Short mmCIF file of C-alpha atoms in Angstrom, two decimals:
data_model
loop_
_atom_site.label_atom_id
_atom_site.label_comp_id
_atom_site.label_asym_id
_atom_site.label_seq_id
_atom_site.Cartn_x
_atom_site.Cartn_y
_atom_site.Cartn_z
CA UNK A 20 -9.13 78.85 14.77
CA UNK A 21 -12.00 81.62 14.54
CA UNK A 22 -9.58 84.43 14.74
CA UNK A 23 -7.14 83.01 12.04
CA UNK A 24 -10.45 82.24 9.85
CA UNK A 25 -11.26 86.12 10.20
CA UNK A 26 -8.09 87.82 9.46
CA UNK A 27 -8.18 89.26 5.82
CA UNK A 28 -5.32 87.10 3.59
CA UNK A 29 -2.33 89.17 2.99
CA UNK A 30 0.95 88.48 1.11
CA UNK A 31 4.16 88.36 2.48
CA UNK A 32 6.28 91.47 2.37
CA UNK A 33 8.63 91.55 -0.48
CA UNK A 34 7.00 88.48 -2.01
CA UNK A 35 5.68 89.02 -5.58
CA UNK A 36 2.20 87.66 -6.73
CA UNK A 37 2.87 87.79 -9.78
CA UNK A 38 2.86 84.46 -11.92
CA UNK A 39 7.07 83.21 -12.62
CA UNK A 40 6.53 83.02 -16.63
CA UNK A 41 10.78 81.68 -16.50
CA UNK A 42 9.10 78.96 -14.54
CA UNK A 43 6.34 78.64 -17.06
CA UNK A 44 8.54 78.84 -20.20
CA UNK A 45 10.73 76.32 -18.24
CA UNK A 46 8.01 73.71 -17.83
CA UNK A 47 6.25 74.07 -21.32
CA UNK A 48 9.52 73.39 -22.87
CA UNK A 49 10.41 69.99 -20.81
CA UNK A 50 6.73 69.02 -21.80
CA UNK A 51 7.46 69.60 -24.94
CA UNK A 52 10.41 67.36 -25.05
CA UNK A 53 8.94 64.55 -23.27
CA UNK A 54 5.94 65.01 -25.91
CA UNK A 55 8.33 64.84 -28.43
CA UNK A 56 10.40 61.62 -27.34
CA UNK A 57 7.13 60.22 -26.56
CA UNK A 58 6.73 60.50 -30.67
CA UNK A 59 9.97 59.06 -31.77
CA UNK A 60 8.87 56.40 -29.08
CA UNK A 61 5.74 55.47 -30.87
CA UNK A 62 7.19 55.98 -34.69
CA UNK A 63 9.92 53.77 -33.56
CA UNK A 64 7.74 51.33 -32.15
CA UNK A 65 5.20 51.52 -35.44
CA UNK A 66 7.73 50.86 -37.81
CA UNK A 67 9.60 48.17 -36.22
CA UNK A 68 6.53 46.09 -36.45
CA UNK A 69 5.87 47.03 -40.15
CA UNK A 70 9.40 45.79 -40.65
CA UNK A 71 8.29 43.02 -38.30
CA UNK A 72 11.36 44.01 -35.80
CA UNK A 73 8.90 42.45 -33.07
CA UNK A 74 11.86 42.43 -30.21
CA UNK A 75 12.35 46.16 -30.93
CA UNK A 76 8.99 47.05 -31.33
CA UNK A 77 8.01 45.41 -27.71
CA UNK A 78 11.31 47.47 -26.17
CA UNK A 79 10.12 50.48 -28.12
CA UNK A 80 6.85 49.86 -26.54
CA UNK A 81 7.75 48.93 -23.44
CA UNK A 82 9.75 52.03 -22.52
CA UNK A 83 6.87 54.47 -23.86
CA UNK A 84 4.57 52.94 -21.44
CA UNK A 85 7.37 53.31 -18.94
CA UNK A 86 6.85 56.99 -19.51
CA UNK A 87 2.86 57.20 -20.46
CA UNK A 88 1.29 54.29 -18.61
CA UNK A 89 -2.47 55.44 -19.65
CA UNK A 90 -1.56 55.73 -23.73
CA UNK A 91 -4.16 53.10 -25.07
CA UNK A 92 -2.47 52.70 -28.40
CA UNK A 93 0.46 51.60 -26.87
CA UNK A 94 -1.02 48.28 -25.25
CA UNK A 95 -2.58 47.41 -28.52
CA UNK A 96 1.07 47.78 -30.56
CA UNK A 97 2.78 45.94 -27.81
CA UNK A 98 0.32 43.26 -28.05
CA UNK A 99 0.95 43.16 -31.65
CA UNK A 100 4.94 42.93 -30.85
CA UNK A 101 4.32 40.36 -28.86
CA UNK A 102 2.06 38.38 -30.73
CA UNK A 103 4.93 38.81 -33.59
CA UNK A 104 7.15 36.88 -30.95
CA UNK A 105 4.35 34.15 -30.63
CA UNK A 106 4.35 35.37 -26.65
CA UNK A 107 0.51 34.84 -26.83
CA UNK A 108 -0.01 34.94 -22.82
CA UNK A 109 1.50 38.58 -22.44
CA UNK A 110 -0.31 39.74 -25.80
CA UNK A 111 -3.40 38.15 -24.20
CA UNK A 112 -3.00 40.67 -21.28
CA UNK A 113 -1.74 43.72 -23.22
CA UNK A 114 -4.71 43.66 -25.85
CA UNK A 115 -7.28 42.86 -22.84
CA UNK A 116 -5.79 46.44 -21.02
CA UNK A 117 -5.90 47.77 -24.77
CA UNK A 118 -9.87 46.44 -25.54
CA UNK A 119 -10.94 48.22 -21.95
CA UNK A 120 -9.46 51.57 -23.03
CA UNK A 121 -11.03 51.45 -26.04
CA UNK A 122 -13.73 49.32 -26.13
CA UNK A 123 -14.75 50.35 -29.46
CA UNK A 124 -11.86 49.45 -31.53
CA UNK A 125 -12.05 46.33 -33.81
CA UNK A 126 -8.31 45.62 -33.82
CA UNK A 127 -7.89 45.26 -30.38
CA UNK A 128 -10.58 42.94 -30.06
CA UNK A 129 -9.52 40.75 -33.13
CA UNK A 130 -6.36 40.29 -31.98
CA UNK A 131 -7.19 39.24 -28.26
CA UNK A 132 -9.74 36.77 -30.41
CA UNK A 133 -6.67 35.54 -32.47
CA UNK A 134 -4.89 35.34 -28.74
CA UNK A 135 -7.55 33.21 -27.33
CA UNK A 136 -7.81 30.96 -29.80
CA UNK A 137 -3.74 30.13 -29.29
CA UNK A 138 -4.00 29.86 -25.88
CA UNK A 139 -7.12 27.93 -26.57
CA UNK A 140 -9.34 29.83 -24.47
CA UNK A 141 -12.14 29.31 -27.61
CA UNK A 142 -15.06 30.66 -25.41
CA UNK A 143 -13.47 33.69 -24.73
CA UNK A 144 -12.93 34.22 -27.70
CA UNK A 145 -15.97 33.57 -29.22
CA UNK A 146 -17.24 36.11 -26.86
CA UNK A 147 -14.51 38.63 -28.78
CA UNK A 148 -15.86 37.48 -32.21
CA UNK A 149 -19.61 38.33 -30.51
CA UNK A 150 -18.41 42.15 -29.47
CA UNK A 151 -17.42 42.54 -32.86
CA UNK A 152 -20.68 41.70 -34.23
CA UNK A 153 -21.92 44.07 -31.43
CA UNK A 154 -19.79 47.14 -33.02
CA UNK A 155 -21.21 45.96 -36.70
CA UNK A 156 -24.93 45.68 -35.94
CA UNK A 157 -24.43 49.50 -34.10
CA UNK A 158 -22.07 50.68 -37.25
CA UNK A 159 -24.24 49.19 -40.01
CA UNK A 160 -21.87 49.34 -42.34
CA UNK A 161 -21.44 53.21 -42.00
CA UNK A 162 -18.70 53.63 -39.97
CA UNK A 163 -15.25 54.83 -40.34
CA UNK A 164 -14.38 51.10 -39.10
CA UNK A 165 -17.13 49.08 -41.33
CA UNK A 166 -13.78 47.51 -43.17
CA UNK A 167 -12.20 46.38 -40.20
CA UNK A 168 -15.50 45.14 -38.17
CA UNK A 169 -15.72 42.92 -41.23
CA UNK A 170 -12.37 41.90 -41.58
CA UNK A 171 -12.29 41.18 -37.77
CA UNK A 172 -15.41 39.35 -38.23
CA UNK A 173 -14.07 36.98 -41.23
CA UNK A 174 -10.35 36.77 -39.34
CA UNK A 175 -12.14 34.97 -35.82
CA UNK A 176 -14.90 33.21 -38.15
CA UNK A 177 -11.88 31.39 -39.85
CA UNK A 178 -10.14 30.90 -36.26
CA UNK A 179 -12.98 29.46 -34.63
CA UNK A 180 -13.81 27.19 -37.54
CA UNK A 181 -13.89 23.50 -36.94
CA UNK A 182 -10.57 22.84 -39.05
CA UNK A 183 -9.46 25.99 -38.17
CA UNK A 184 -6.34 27.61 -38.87
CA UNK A 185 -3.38 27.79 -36.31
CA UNK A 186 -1.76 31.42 -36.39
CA UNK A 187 1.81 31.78 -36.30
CA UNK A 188 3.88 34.69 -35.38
CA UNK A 189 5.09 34.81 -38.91
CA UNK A 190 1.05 35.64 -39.84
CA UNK A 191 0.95 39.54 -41.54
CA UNK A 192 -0.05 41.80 -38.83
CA UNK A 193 -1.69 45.55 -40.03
CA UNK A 194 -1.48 48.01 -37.93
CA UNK A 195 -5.12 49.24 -37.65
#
């Protein structure tokens, strides 16, 4: 092991060092592609639920994540889509994976309220109404997302409420 350790790295005759830019070209392009199906994946996905196409949206959805597991957006629209569909347990877990990859977000976290309260899980979702006033005490009104802290804020105060309100899947959802 000493003796191969010592011997000075050589390259093979007839091998070239150089780097295989064909190869490179080659791969830059197929990223490209994927990138750009990835795209079409998530404008599909975005405008089926603005046309509230909730079945295609959660397809759309579903086969983007098929390709980009880790896209955080993605678990938030397909918990959207399936809130549209009123399938409150799976939006439950796609807006939970969608609130720990971006804890900072105020949609995510209203909507997983909103899922709580159907599945009438009120504590946790007072405790999603509480992380919301957690993001509005640190943005003080300044942030870019001061509008939708609030609106998050007034949407699980009106949930929560005594006589509250029961949310269908017909209920408006913006995309935020």
């Amino acid at each position: 092991a000493m003796f191969l350790a010592a011997m000075p790295a050589a390259a093979q005759t007839g091998l070239s060092t150089r780097p295989n830019y064909d190869m490179i070209d080659r791969a830059n392009r197929i990223d490209e592609n994927k990138q750009r199906d990835l795209n079409a994946l998530h404008k599909a996905s975005v405008e089926a639920l603005e046309t509230e196409d909730f079945a295609a949206a959660e397809s759309a959805i579903h086969r983007l994540l098929e390709s980009t597991p880790s896209t955080p957006d993605a678990h938030y629209l397909l918990g959207l889509a399936q809130t549209g569909l009123g399938k409150w347990s799976e939006a439950k877990e796609s807006l939970e994976v969608a609130v720990r990859m971006e804890p900072d977000r105020p949609g995510p976290k209203t909507r997983l309220g909103l899922a709580y309260v159907q599945l009438n899980e009120l504590q946790a979702a007072r405790l999603q109404r509480l992380a919301l006033a957690s993001l509005s005490a640190d943005c003080n009104r300044a942030c870019d997302d001061a509008k939708r802290i609030t609106e998050g804020l007034m949407v699980l105060d009106e949930a929560l409420s005594p006589e509250r309100l029961i949310v269908t899947p017909q209920a408006r959802l913006v995309i935020a």
